[in-house]
Amino acid sequence: MSFAGIILVTLVVTSLVLSWLFNSFYFYTKEKELVSQGEEIAGLFSASLGEQANRETINFLTARSLRTQQDTRIMIVGREVLDSSLNPGPGLHPLPLEPADGQKLLQGRAITWQRQIPRSNQTILTAAVPFTYREQVAGAILLSTPVADIRATVSAVQRLILYSAGVAILLALIPAYCLSRSISRPIKQMSALTLEMARGNFRQHIPVTSQDEIGRLAENFNQLGVELEQTINKLSREKTQNENILSNLAEGVIATDLAGKTTLLNPAAEYLLGLEQKKALDQDLASFEGCQPLGALFKKVMETGEQGSLEFTLSGGKIILSARVAPLRGRDQVIYGAVGVIKDITEAKKLEQLRRDFIADVSHEIRTPLTSIQGFTEALLDEVTIDRTVQAEYLKVIHEESLRLGRLINELLDLARLESGKISWDLNPIHIPDLFAGVLLKLKPQLEEKNLRIEQKIPRDAPILPANEERIEQVLINLLQNAIRFSPPGGVIKMQASFSGEEVTISFTDQGPGIPEEDLPHIWERFYRVEKSRSRALGGTGLGLAIVKQIVEIHGGKVLVSSREGIGSTFSFTLPLAPA
Ligand code: ADP
């Protein structure tokens, strides 16, 4: 439509300009022609007047003019008419002259004018050329010709131009349509492409059909698509990577917006805080059970813009968590939220407590014999005259206490080595009856001292056990020693070995005081004693069972205890028959 409009406007303007030019040129030529004819006649006329020319000459001239220009009328007017035209007066018929034109005529120059004839719609073009007599303007030759036909020609030309404009528009519409389509098609394609890009599809490609601006635009668009895809791929790779890191992190990560609503929660945080991502996202962090202190810390960090940390408990104090929260700042350094890292420190806290207890226990265990050694040595030093028997008694105590200290330290070192897992030992084929016999021999004095009887139950076909002989012997001695220690004098201790499938179970049953049920689960812990003073009085260090448990477990076995107060206890352990 715009093309058609442009063509129309151009042709209308062209036709107007052309017809104006045509008009002016025609009139100009006509005027020129009339003036030159007039000048020719005026020249001849002047000359003939000067030479007293006769009437025939004039007639001849007039006749000639009439013959050549049939529509041209020639009129000769005298000076009086010219003068009266400038100064109208009665009598003469004046010419329709402007004063300036009249002056020009009187100065000897030709003039022209047009006159419209109202009824016939004709234009009469008139040229007035002055002629002279004796160097004076004596009158003028007027040549008039109608120019109606030229207007008709001009309007015919205009019509022609308009018709051709119509045809031109019709013809131009086809290439214009093709041209506009060639422009609009790539633009439409680009528009569709941008929509596809908005949906995340960058694989579209616009065919580049030209080398002009549109072609370059299409090329740039294709390039833009490729680069956008690369950038987005890169970004999404980074995003996936970050998400993977976040979801595989052992620490919980949680983020909130300025209002304290959670915006991110990794699986570890879900697990630690006991939340579900679906329900927790976009909810106030402080509204979750047990998370009030955490929510308050997030708010404080966002208000102050400084990092903060906190230890808090969940599930009624069973789980201890530590959180470290930092503000999240945008490029403009404005805080838009906060992110916190949460760690489960329950185990670490427990270990710390264990270490503290252990140090306290060890100090306590060491202090007791040390105090008694100090006390007796001081007594020996202070009392100058001391009974020899008392002296011997004191020294015996000192000796026993120092032996206990030595045992304690040895067992502690032993246990530390066992627990560190750095210990490695050889497995020897052990013949259980021999091992039992050896242990009994070693503890014979203690057994005899308390007048204890041993009942052994070992199957004849006992298989060979792969284990470290020295360590297993230590286990047997520890257990038998305990049984001896807690057995009443004259009691019976049962030593049993039984084989079932792939393991051997060895047990010691005594007739001692037994162990209260509430103490049974703790009996294998270091320094755990049911009755501290009694056990110590019996020479125990509180480490024997802990060492037994370590040795048995390193061999791939298990320790068991069952006991009834007032009746006795059975301590047993299993060992695999195939090496662990
Ligand atoms: P200790 O060197 O003090 O005996 P153990 O680790 O061997 O240390 O034993 C820990 C505690 O278990 C003892 O103090 C005692 O209270 C209890 N215990 C061990 N063996 C027996 C047993 N046969 N009968 C009753 N109590 C026992």
Coordinates of C-alpha atoms and ligand atoms in Angstrom, one line a residue:
M1 CA 0.0 0.0 0.0
S2 CA 2.8 2.4 0.8
F3 CA 4.5 1.6 -2.5
A4 CA 1.2 2.3 -4.4
G5 CA 0.8 5.6 -2.5
I6 CA 4.4 6.6 -3.3
I7 CA 3.9 5.8 -7.0
L8 CA 0.6 7.7 -7.1
V9 CA 2.0 10.8 -5.4
T10 CA 5.1 10.7 -7.6
L11 CA 3.0 10.4 -10.8
V12 CA 0.5 13.1 -9.7
V13 CA 3.3 15.5 -8.9
T14 CA 5.0 14.6 -12.2
S15 CA 1.9 15.1 -14.2
L16 CA 1.2 18.4 -12.5
V17 CA 4.8 19.6 -13.1
L18 CA 4.8 18.2 -16.6
S19 CA 1.5 19.9 -17.5
W20 CA 2.7 23.1 -16.0
L21 CA 5.9 22.9 -17.9
F22 CA 4.1 21.9 -21.0
N23 CA 1.7 24.8 -20.6
S24 CA 4.4 27.4 -19.9
F25 CA 6.5 26.0 -22.7
Y26 CA 3.6 26.1 -25.2
F27 CA 2.6 29.6 -24.2
Y28 CA 6.2 30.7 -24.2
T29 CA 6.7 29.3 -27.7
K30 CA 3.4 30.7 -28.9
E31 CA 4.2 34.1 -27.4
K32 CA 7.6 34.0 -29.0
E33 CA 6.2 33.1 -32.3
L34 CA 3.5 35.8 -32.1
V35 CA 6.1 38.4 -31.0
S36 CA 8.5 37.5 -33.7
Q37 CA 5.8 37.6 -36.4
G38 CA 4.7 40.9 -34.9
E39 CA 8.2 42.2 -35.0
E40 CA 8.6 41.1 -38.6
I41 CA 5.4 42.9 -39.5
A42 CA 6.2 45.9 -37.4
G43 CA 9.7 46.1 -39.0
L44 CA 8.2 46.0 -42.5
F45 CA 5.5 48.3 -41.5
S46 CA 7.9 50.8 -40.0
A47 CA 10.1 50.6 -43.1
S48 CA 7.1 51.0 -45.4
L49 CA 5.9 54.0 -43.5
G50 CA 9.3 55.5 -43.8
E51 CA 9.4 55.0 -47.5
Q52 CA 5.9 56.3 -48.0
A53 CA 4.7 52.8 -48.8
N54 CA 1.5 52.4 -50.5
R55 CA -1.6 50.6 -49.5
E56 CA -0.9 47.4 -51.4
T57 CA 2.2 46.7 -49.4
I58 CA 0.2 46.7 -46.2
N59 CA -2.6 44.6 -47.7
F60 CA 0.0 42.1 -49.0
L61 CA 1.6 41.9 -45.6
T62 CA -1.7 41.4 -43.8
A63 CA -2.9 38.9 -46.4
R64 CA 0.3 36.9 -46.0
S65 CA 0.0 36.8 -42.3
L66 CA -3.6 35.7 -42.5
R67 CA -2.7 33.0 -44.9
T68 CA 0.1 31.5 -42.7
Q69 CA -1.8 31.7 -39.4
Q70 CA -5.4 31.2 -40.2
D71 CA -6.6 31.7 -36.6
T72 CA -4.3 34.7 -36.0
R73 CA -6.0 38.0 -36.3
I74 CA -3.8 41.0 -36.9
M75 CA -4.8 44.4 -35.9
I76 CA -2.9 47.6 -36.3
V77 CA -3.5 50.3 -33.7
G78 CA -2.2 53.9 -33.8
R79 CA -0.4 55.9 -31.1
E80 CA -3.7 57.5 -30.0
V81 CA -5.1 54.1 -29.0
L82 CA -2.0 53.3 -27.0
D83 CA -2.1 56.7 -25.2
S84 CA -5.8 56.3 -24.5
S85 CA -5.2 52.9 -23.0
L86 CA -2.8 54.4 -20.5
N87 CA -5.0 57.5 -19.9
P88 CA -8.5 56.4 -20.7
G89 CA -10.8 59.1 -22.2
P90 CA -13.9 59.3 -24.3
G91 CA -14.0 58.4 -27.9
L92 CA -11.4 55.7 -28.6
H93 CA -11.7 52.0 -27.7
P94 CA -8.7 51.4 -25.3
L95 CA -6.6 48.3 -25.1
P96 CA -6.8 46.1 -21.9
L97 CA -3.2 47.1 -20.8
E98 CA -1.6 47.3 -17.4
P99 CA 0.1 50.6 -16.9
A100 CA 3.6 48.9 -16.7
D101 CA 2.9 47.0 -20.0
G102 CA 1.7 50.2 -21.6
Q103 CA 4.9 51.9 -20.6
K104 CA 7.0 49.0 -22.0
L105 CA 5.1 49.3 -25.3
L106 CA 5.7 53.0 -25.4
Q107 CA 9.4 52.4 -24.8
G108 CA 9.4 50.2 -27.9
R109 CA 9.3 46.7 -26.3
A110 CA 6.8 44.0 -27.2
I111 CA 4.3 42.7 -24.6
T112 CA 1.9 39.8 -24.5
W113 CA -1.2 39.0 -22.5
Q114 CA -3.9 36.3 -22.2
R115 CA -7.6 36.9 -22.1
Q116 CA -10.3 34.4 -21.2
I117 CA -13.4 34.3 -23.3
P118 CA -16.1 33.4 -20.7
R119 CA -18.6 31.7 -22.9
S120 CA -16.4 29.5 -25.1
N121 CA -13.9 28.8 -22.4
Q122 CA -11.2 29.9 -24.8
T123 CA -8.0 31.7 -24.1
I124 CA -6.9 34.4 -26.5
L125 CA -3.2 35.0 -26.5
T126 CA -2.3 38.5 -27.7
A127 CA 1.1 40.0 -28.6
A128 CA 1.5 43.7 -29.0
V129 CA 4.6 44.8 -30.9
P130 CA 5.2 48.5 -31.3
F131 CA 6.3 50.0 -34.7
T132 CA 8.1 53.2 -35.2
Y133 CA 7.8 56.1 -37.5
R134 CA 10.7 58.5 -37.4
E135 CA 12.3 56.9 -34.4
Q136 CA 9.0 57.3 -32.4
V137 CA 6.6 54.6 -31.4
A138 CA 3.8 55.3 -33.8
G139 CA 1.5 52.4 -32.9
A140 CA 1.4 48.7 -32.4
I141 CA 0.7 45.5 -34.3
L142 CA -1.6 43.3 -32.3
L143 CA -1.6 39.6 -33.1
S144 CA -4.2 37.5 -31.4
T145 CA -4.6 33.7 -31.5
P146 CA -6.9 31.4 -29.6
V147 CA -5.2 28.7 -27.5
A148 CA -8.1 26.6 -26.5
D149 CA -6.7 23.5 -28.2
I150 CA -3.5 23.6 -26.1
R151 CA -5.5 23.3 -22.9
A152 CA -7.3 20.3 -24.4
T153 CA -3.9 18.8 -25.3
V154 CA -2.6 19.5 -21.8
S155 CA -5.5 17.8 -20.1
A156 CA -5.2 14.9 -22.6
V157 CA -1.6 14.6 -21.6
Q158 CA -2.6 14.7 -17.9
R159 CA -5.2 12.0 -18.5
L160 CA -2.6 10.0 -20.2
I161 CA -0.3 10.4 -17.3
L162 CA -3.0 9.4 -14.9
Y163 CA -4.0 6.3 -16.9
S164 CA -0.3 5.3 -17.1
A165 CA -0.1 6.0 -13.4
G166 CA -2.9 3.5 -12.9
V167 CA -1.2 0.9 -15.1
A168 CA 2.2 1.7 -13.5
I169 CA 0.7 1.1 -10.0
L170 CA -0.8 -2.2 -11.1
L171 CA 2.4 -3.3 -12.7
A172 CA 4.5 -2.0 -9.8
L173 CA 2.4 -3.8 -7.2
I174 CA 3.8 -7.1 -8.3
P175 CA 7.5 -6.3 -7.8
A176 CA 6.5 -4.2 -4.8
Y177 CA 4.7 -7.2 -3.3
C178 CA 7.7 -9.5 -4.0
L179 CA 10.1 -6.9 -2.6
S180 CA 8.0 -6.3 0.5
R181 CA 7.7 -10.0 1.0
S182 CA 11.5 -10.4 0.6
I183 CA 11.9 -7.9 3.4
S184 CA 9.1 -9.1 5.6
R185 CA 9.8 -12.8 5.3
P186 CA 13.1 -12.7 7.1
I187 CA 11.7 -10.2 9.6
K188 CA 8.8 -12.6 10.3
Q189 CA 11.2 -15.5 10.6
M190 CA 13.3 -13.4 13.0
S191 CA 10.2 -12.6 15.0
A192 CA 9.3 -16.3 15.3
L193 CA 12.9 -17.0 16.2
T194 CA 12.9 -14.6 19.1
L195 CA 9.8 -16.3 20.4
E196 CA 11.5 -19.7 20.1
M197 CA 14.6 -18.3 21.8
A198 CA 12.4 -17.0 24.6
R199 CA 11.1 -20.6 25.0
G200 CA 14.8 -21.8 25.2
N201 CA 15.1 -23.2 21.7
F202 CA 18.3 -21.8 20.1
R203 CA 18.7 -24.4 17.3
Q204 CA 16.6 -22.3 14.8
H205 CA 18.4 -20.9 11.8
I206 CA 17.3 -18.2 9.5
P207 CA 18.4 -18.7 5.8
V208 CA 20.5 -15.8 4.7
T209 CA 19.1 -14.9 1.2
S210 CA 20.7 -11.5 0.6
Q211 CA 23.8 -9.5 1.3
D212 CA 21.9 -6.3 2.2
E213 CA 21.0 -5.0 5.7
I214 CA 18.3 -7.6 6.1
G215 CA 20.8 -10.4 5.2
R216 CA 23.3 -9.0 7.6
L217 CA 20.6 -8.8 10.3
A218 CA 19.7 -12.4 9.7
E219 CA 23.4 -13.4 9.9
N220 CA 23.7 -11.4 13.2
F221 CA 20.6 -13.1 14.5
N222 CA 22.0 -16.6 13.7
Q223 CA 25.3 -15.6 15.4
L224 CA 23.3 -14.2 18.3
G225 CA 21.4 -17.5 18.6
V226 CA 24.7 -19.6 18.6
E227 CA 26.3 -17.4 21.1
L228 CA 23.3 -17.3 23.4
E229 CA 23.1 -21.0 23.3
Q230 CA 26.7 -21.3 24.2
T231 CA 26.4 -18.9 27.0
I232 CA 23.2 -20.5 28.3
N233 CA 24.8 -24.0 28.0
K234 CA 27.8 -22.8 29.9
L235 CA 25.6 -21.2 32.6
S236 CA 23.4 -24.2 32.9
R237 CA 26.5 -26.5 33.1
E238 CA 27.8 -24.3 36.0
K239 CA 24.4 -24.4 37.6
T240 CA 24.2 -28.2 37.4
Q241 CA 27.7 -28.5 38.7
N242 CA 26.8 -26.2 41.7
E243 CA 23.6 -28.1 42.3
N244 CA 25.6 -31.4 42.3
I245 CA 28.1 -30.0 44.7
L246 CA 25.3 -28.7 46.9
S247 CA 23.4 -32.0 46.9
N248 CA 26.5 -34.1 47.5
L249 CA 27.8 -31.9 50.3
A250 CA 27.9 -33.5 53.7
E251 CA 27.1 -30.2 55.2
G252 CA 23.6 -28.8 55.1
V253 CA 23.2 -25.6 53.1
I254 CA 20.2 -23.4 53.6
A255 CA 19.5 -19.9 52.1
T256 CA 16.7 -17.4 52.8
D257 CA 15.5 -14.2 51.3
L258 CA 15.3 -10.9 53.2
A259 CA 12.0 -11.9 54.7
G260 CA 13.5 -15.0 56.2
K261 CA 11.8 -17.4 53.7
T262 CA 13.8 -20.4 52.6
T263 CA 15.0 -20.2 49.0
L264 CA 17.4 -23.1 49.0
L265 CA 17.7 -26.3 51.0
N266 CA 20.1 -29.1 50.1
P267 CA 19.5 -32.8 50.9
A268 CA 21.9 -32.7 53.8
A269 CA 20.1 -29.7 55.3
E270 CA 16.8 -31.5 54.8
Y271 CA 18.2 -34.5 56.7
L272 CA 19.8 -32.5 59.5
L273 CA 16.9 -30.3 60.2
G274 CA 14.3 -33.0 59.6
L275 CA 12.6 -31.0 56.8
E276 CA 11.2 -31.8 53.4
Q277 CA 12.2 -29.5 50.6
K278 CA 8.8 -29.4 49.0
K279 CA 7.2 -28.2 52.2
A280 CA 10.0 -26.1 53.5
L281 CA 10.8 -24.0 50.4
D282 CA 9.3 -20.5 50.5
Q283 CA 8.4 -20.8 54.2
D284 CA 9.6 -18.9 57.2
L285 CA 12.7 -20.6 58.5
A286 CA 11.9 -19.7 62.1
S287 CA 8.5 -21.4 61.8
F288 CA 10.0 -24.9 61.6
E289 CA 10.2 -26.9 64.7
G290 CA 13.5 -26.4 66.5
C291 CA 14.7 -23.8 64.0
Q292 CA 13.8 -20.7 65.9
P293 CA 17.4 -19.9 67.0
L294 CA 18.6 -20.5 63.4
G295 CA 15.9 -18.2 62.0
A296 CA 16.8 -15.6 64.5
L297 CA 20.5 -15.8 63.5
F298 CA 19.6 -15.5 59.8
K299 CA 17.6 -12.3 60.6
K300 CA 20.5 -10.9 62.7
V301 CA 23.0 -11.6 60.0
M302 CA 20.9 -9.8 57.4
E303 CA 20.3 -6.9 59.7
T304 CA 23.9 -6.4 60.7
G305 CA 25.6 -7.6 57.5
E306 CA 28.1 -9.6 59.5
Q307 CA 28.7 -13.3 59.7
G308 CA 27.4 -15.2 62.7
S309 CA 27.6 -18.7 64.1
L310 CA 25.5 -20.8 66.5
E311 CA 25.2 -24.1 68.1
F312 CA 21.7 -25.5 68.7
T313 CA 20.1 -28.7 69.5
L314 CA 17.2 -30.7 67.9
S315 CA 15.1 -33.7 69.0
G316 CA 15.2 -32.7 72.6
G317 CA 19.0 -32.3 72.7
K318 CA 19.9 -35.5 71.0
I319 CA 21.3 -33.8 68.0
I320 CA 23.7 -31.0 68.3
L321 CA 24.1 -28.8 65.2
S322 CA 26.5 -25.9 64.5
A323 CA 25.5 -23.3 61.9
R324 CA 27.6 -20.6 60.3
V325 CA 25.6 -17.9 58.5
A326 CA 26.8 -15.2 56.1
P327 CA 24.9 -12.4 54.3
L328 CA 24.3 -12.7 50.5
R329 CA 25.1 -9.5 48.7
G330 CA 24.2 -8.6 45.1
R331 CA 26.6 -6.8 42.7
D332 CA 25.6 -3.5 44.2
Q333 CA 26.6 -4.9 47.6
V334 CA 23.0 -4.7 48.8
I335 CA 22.0 -7.7 51.0
Y336 CA 19.3 -9.8 49.5
G337 CA 19.4 -12.8 51.8
A338 CA 21.6 -15.0 53.8
V339 CA 23.2 -18.5 53.5
G340 CA 24.0 -20.8 56.2
V341 CA 26.1 -24.0 56.5
I342 CA 24.9 -26.5 59.0
K343 CA 27.0 -29.4 60.5
D344 CA 26.1 -32.2 62.8
I345 CA 28.6 -31.9 65.6
T346 CA 26.9 -34.5 67.9
E347 CA 29.6 -37.1 67.3
A348 CA 32.4 -34.5 67.7
K349 CA 30.8 -33.2 70.9
K350 CA 30.5 -36.8 72.2
L351 CA 34.1 -37.5 71.3
E352 CA 35.2 -34.3 73.0
Q353 CA 33.2 -35.4 76.1
L354 CA 34.7 -38.9 76.0
R355 CA 38.2 -37.4 75.8
R356 CA 37.5 -35.2 78.7
D357 CA 36.1 -38.1 80.7
F358 CA 39.0 -40.3 79.7
I359 CA 41.6 -37.7 80.9
A360 CA 39.7 -37.3 84.1
D361 CA 39.5 -41.1 84.6
V362 CA 43.2 -41.6 83.8
S363 CA 44.2 -38.8 86.2
H364 CA 42.0 -40.3 88.8
E365 CA 43.3 -43.8 88.3
I366 CA 46.8 -42.7 88.4
R367 CA 46.3 -40.4 91.4
T368 CA 44.9 -43.1 93.7
P369 CA 48.0 -45.4 93.7
L370 CA 50.2 -42.4 93.6
T371 CA 48.6 -40.9 96.7
S372 CA 49.0 -44.1 98.6
I373 CA 52.7 -44.5 97.5
Q374 CA 53.2 -40.9 98.6
G375 CA 51.4 -41.4 101.9
F376 CA 53.4 -44.6 102.8
T377 CA 56.8 -43.2 101.7
E378 CA 56.1 -40.1 103.8
A379 CA 55.2 -42.3 106.8
L380 CA 58.4 -44.3 106.3
L381 CA 60.4 -41.1 106.1
D382 CA 58.8 -39.4 109.0
E383 CA 58.7 -42.2 111.5
V384 CA 62.3 -42.6 112.6
T385 CA 61.8 -45.6 114.8
I386 CA 59.5 -47.8 112.9
D387 CA 58.7 -51.4 113.5
R388 CA 60.3 -53.7 111.0
T389 CA 57.1 -55.5 110.3
V390 CA 55.1 -52.3 109.8
Q391 CA 57.9 -51.1 107.6
A392 CA 57.7 -54.3 105.6
E393 CA 53.9 -53.8 105.3
Y394 CA 54.3 -50.2 104.1
L395 CA 56.9 -51.3 101.6
K396 CA 54.6 -54.1 100.3
V397 CA 51.8 -51.6 99.8
I398 CA 54.1 -49.2 98.0
H399 CA 55.4 -52.1 95.9
E400 CA 51.8 -53.3 95.0
E401 CA 50.7 -49.8 94.2
S402 CA 53.7 -49.2 91.9
L403 CA 53.0 -52.5 90.2
R404 CA 49.4 -51.4 89.7
L405 CA 50.6 -48.1 88.2
G406 CA 52.9 -50.0 85.9
R407 CA 50.0 -52.3 84.9
L408 CA 47.7 -49.4 84.4
I409 CA 50.2 -47.6 82.1
N410 CA 50.9 -50.7 80.2
E411 CA 47.2 -51.5 79.7
L412 CA 46.5 -47.9 78.7
L413 CA 49.3 -48.0 76.1
D414 CA 48.0 -51.4 74.9
L415 CA 44.5 -50.2 74.6
A416 CA 45.6 -47.0 72.8
R417 CA 47.5 -49.1 70.3
L418 CA 44.6 -51.5 69.8
E419 CA 42.1 -48.7 69.3
S420 CA 44.3 -46.8 66.9
G421 CA 44.0 -49.8 64.6
K422 CA 47.7 -49.5 63.7
I423 CA 48.5 -52.7 65.4
S424 CA 49.1 -55.7 63.1
W425 CA 49.8 -59.2 64.3
D426 CA 50.4 -62.7 62.8
L427 CA 47.8 -65.3 63.0
N428 CA 49.0 -68.6 64.4
P429 CA 47.2 -72.0 64.4
I430 CA 46.0 -72.3 67.9
H431 CA 45.1 -75.6 69.6
I432 CA 42.5 -74.5 72.1
P433 CA 43.0 -77.3 74.8
D434 CA 46.8 -76.4 74.9
L435 CA 46.0 -72.7 75.2
F436 CA 43.6 -73.4 78.1
A437 CA 46.2 -75.5 79.8
G438 CA 48.8 -72.8 79.5
V439 CA 46.5 -70.1 80.9
L440 CA 45.5 -72.4 83.8
L441 CA 49.2 -73.0 84.6
K442 CA 49.9 -69.3 84.7
L443 CA 47.0 -68.5 87.1
K444 CA 47.5 -71.6 89.2
P445 CA 48.8 -69.7 92.2
Q446 CA 45.8 -67.4 92.2
L447 CA 43.4 -70.3 91.8
E448 CA 45.0 -72.2 94.6
E449 CA 45.0 -69.1 96.8
K450 CA 41.2 -68.9 96.7
N451 CA 40.8 -72.6 96.5
L452 CA 38.9 -72.5 93.3
R453 CA 37.9 -75.4 91.1
I454 CA 38.0 -75.3 87.3
E455 CA 35.5 -77.2 85.2
Q456 CA 36.6 -77.4 81.6
K457 CA 34.4 -78.4 78.7
I458 CA 36.2 -78.7 75.5
P459 CA 35.2 -81.0 72.6
R460 CA 37.9 -83.5 71.8
D461 CA 37.8 -82.7 68.1
A462 CA 38.4 -79.0 68.6
P463 CA 39.6 -77.6 65.4
I464 CA 42.6 -75.4 65.0
L465 CA 41.9 -71.7 65.5
P466 CA 43.6 -69.1 63.4
A467 CA 44.4 -66.3 65.8
N468 CA 47.2 -64.4 67.5
E469 CA 48.2 -66.7 70.3
E470 CA 49.7 -64.1 72.6
R471 CA 46.6 -61.8 72.3
I472 CA 44.0 -64.6 72.7
E473 CA 46.0 -65.8 75.7
Q474 CA 45.7 -62.2 77.1
V475 CA 41.9 -62.3 76.6
L476 CA 41.7 -65.6 78.4
I477 CA 43.9 -64.4 81.2
N478 CA 41.8 -61.2 81.6
L479 CA 38.5 -63.1 81.7
L480 CA 39.8 -65.8 84.0
Q481 CA 41.5 -63.3 86.3
N482 CA 38.2 -61.4 86.6
A483 CA 36.4 -64.7 87.3
I484 CA 39.0 -65.6 90.0
R485 CA 38.8 -62.1 91.4
F486 CA 35.0 -62.0 91.8
S487 CA 34.5 -65.7 92.7
P488 CA 33.9 -66.6 96.3
P489 CA 36.6 -68.8 97.9
G490 CA 36.1 -72.4 97.1
G491 CA 33.8 -71.6 94.2
V492 CA 33.7 -73.2 90.7
I493 CA 34.7 -71.6 87.4
K494 CA 33.5 -73.1 84.2
M495 CA 35.7 -72.8 81.1
Q496 CA 33.9 -73.8 77.9
A497 CA 34.6 -73.9 74.2
S498 CA 32.0 -74.8 71.7
F499 CA 32.1 -74.9 67.9
S500 CA 29.2 -74.1 65.7
G501 CA 29.5 -73.7 62.0
E502 CA 32.2 -71.2 61.3
E503 CA 33.0 -69.9 64.7
V504 CA 34.2 -70.9 68.2
T505 CA 32.6 -69.6 71.4
I506 CA 34.7 -69.5 74.5
S507 CA 33.0 -68.7 77.9
F508 CA 33.9 -68.3 81.6
T509 CA 31.2 -68.7 84.1
D510 CA 31.8 -67.8 87.7
Q511 CA 29.8 -67.8 90.9
G512 CA 30.6 -64.3 91.8
P513 CA 28.3 -61.4 92.8
G514 CA 27.0 -60.9 89.3
I515 CA 26.5 -57.5 87.6
P516 CA 23.4 -55.4 87.9
E517 CA 21.4 -55.3 84.6
E518 CA 21.8 -51.5 84.2
D519 CA 25.6 -51.9 84.2
L520 CA 25.8 -54.6 81.7
P521 CA 25.7 -52.4 78.5
H522 CA 28.6 -50.3 79.9
I523 CA 30.8 -53.2 81.2
W524 CA 33.1 -53.1 78.2
E525 CA 33.9 -49.4 78.5
R526 CA 37.2 -48.2 79.7
F527 CA 37.4 -47.5 83.4
Y528 CA 33.8 -48.7 83.9
R529 CA 33.4 -50.5 87.2
V530 CA 30.3 -51.7 88.9
E531 CA 31.7 -51.1 92.3
K532 CA 34.7 -48.8 92.0
S533 CA 36.3 -49.3 95.4
R534 CA 35.8 -53.0 95.5
S535 CA 37.2 -53.6 92.1
R536 CA 40.2 -51.4 92.8
A537 CA 40.7 -53.2 96.1
L538 CA 40.9 -56.4 94.1
G539 CA 43.7 -54.9 92.0
G540 CA 41.7 -54.1 88.8
T541 CA 42.5 -51.2 86.5
G542 CA 39.0 -51.0 84.8
L543 CA 40.7 -51.6 81.4
G544 CA 40.7 -55.4 81.2
L545 CA 37.4 -55.9 79.5
A546 CA 38.0 -52.9 77.1
I547 CA 41.2 -54.7 76.0
V548 CA 39.3 -58.0 75.6
K549 CA 36.7 -56.3 73.4
Q550 CA 39.3 -54.7 71.2
I551 CA 41.3 -57.8 70.7
V552 CA 38.2 -60.0 70.0
E553 CA 36.7 -57.4 67.5
I554 CA 40.0 -57.1 65.7
H555 CA 39.9 -60.8 65.2
G556 CA 36.4 -60.4 63.7
G557 CA 34.6 -61.8 66.8
K558 CA 32.0 -60.6 69.3
V559 CA 32.0 -60.2 73.1
L560 CA 29.0 -61.2 75.1
V561 CA 28.1 -61.0 78.8
S562 CA 25.2 -62.4 80.8
S563 CA 24.8 -62.1 84.5
R564 CA 22.4 -62.6 87.4
E565 CA 23.0 -60.7 90.6
G566 CA 23.9 -63.0 93.5
I567 CA 24.3 -66.1 91.2
G568 CA 27.2 -65.4 88.8
S569 CA 28.3 -64.1 85.5
T570 CA 29.2 -65.5 82.1
F571 CA 31.6 -63.7 79.9
S572 CA 32.0 -65.1 76.5
F573 CA 33.5 -64.3 73.1
T574 CA 33.3 -65.7 69.6
L575 CA 36.2 -66.1 67.1
P576 CA 35.8 -67.0 63.4
L577 CA 37.4 -70.2 62.3
A578 CA 38.3 -68.7 59.0
P579 CA 40.7 -65.7 59.3
A580 CA 38.9 -62.4 59.2
Ligands
ADP1 P1 38.9 -54.5 86.4 O1 40.3 -54.5 86.0 O2 38.5 -53.4 87.3 O3 38.4 -55.8 86.6 P2 37.6 -55.0 83.9 O4 37.5 -54.2 82.7 O5 38.2 -56.3 83.8 O6 38.3 -54.1 85.0 O7 36.1 -55.1 84.6 C1 35.3 -54.0 84.6 C2 34.3 -54.2 85.7 O8 33.4 -55.2 85.4 C3 34.8 -54.7 87.0 O9 35.3 -53.6 87.8 C4 33.7 -55.3 87.7 O10 32.8 -54.4 88.3 C5 33.0 -55.9 86.5 N1 33.3 -57.3 86.3 C6 34.2 -57.9 85.5 N2 34.2 -59.2 85.5 C7 33.3 -59.5 86.5 C8 32.9 -60.8 87.0 N3 33.4 -62.0 86.6 N4 31.9 -60.8 87.9 C9 31.4 -59.6 88.3 N5 31.8 -58.4 87.9 C10 32.7 -58.4 86.9

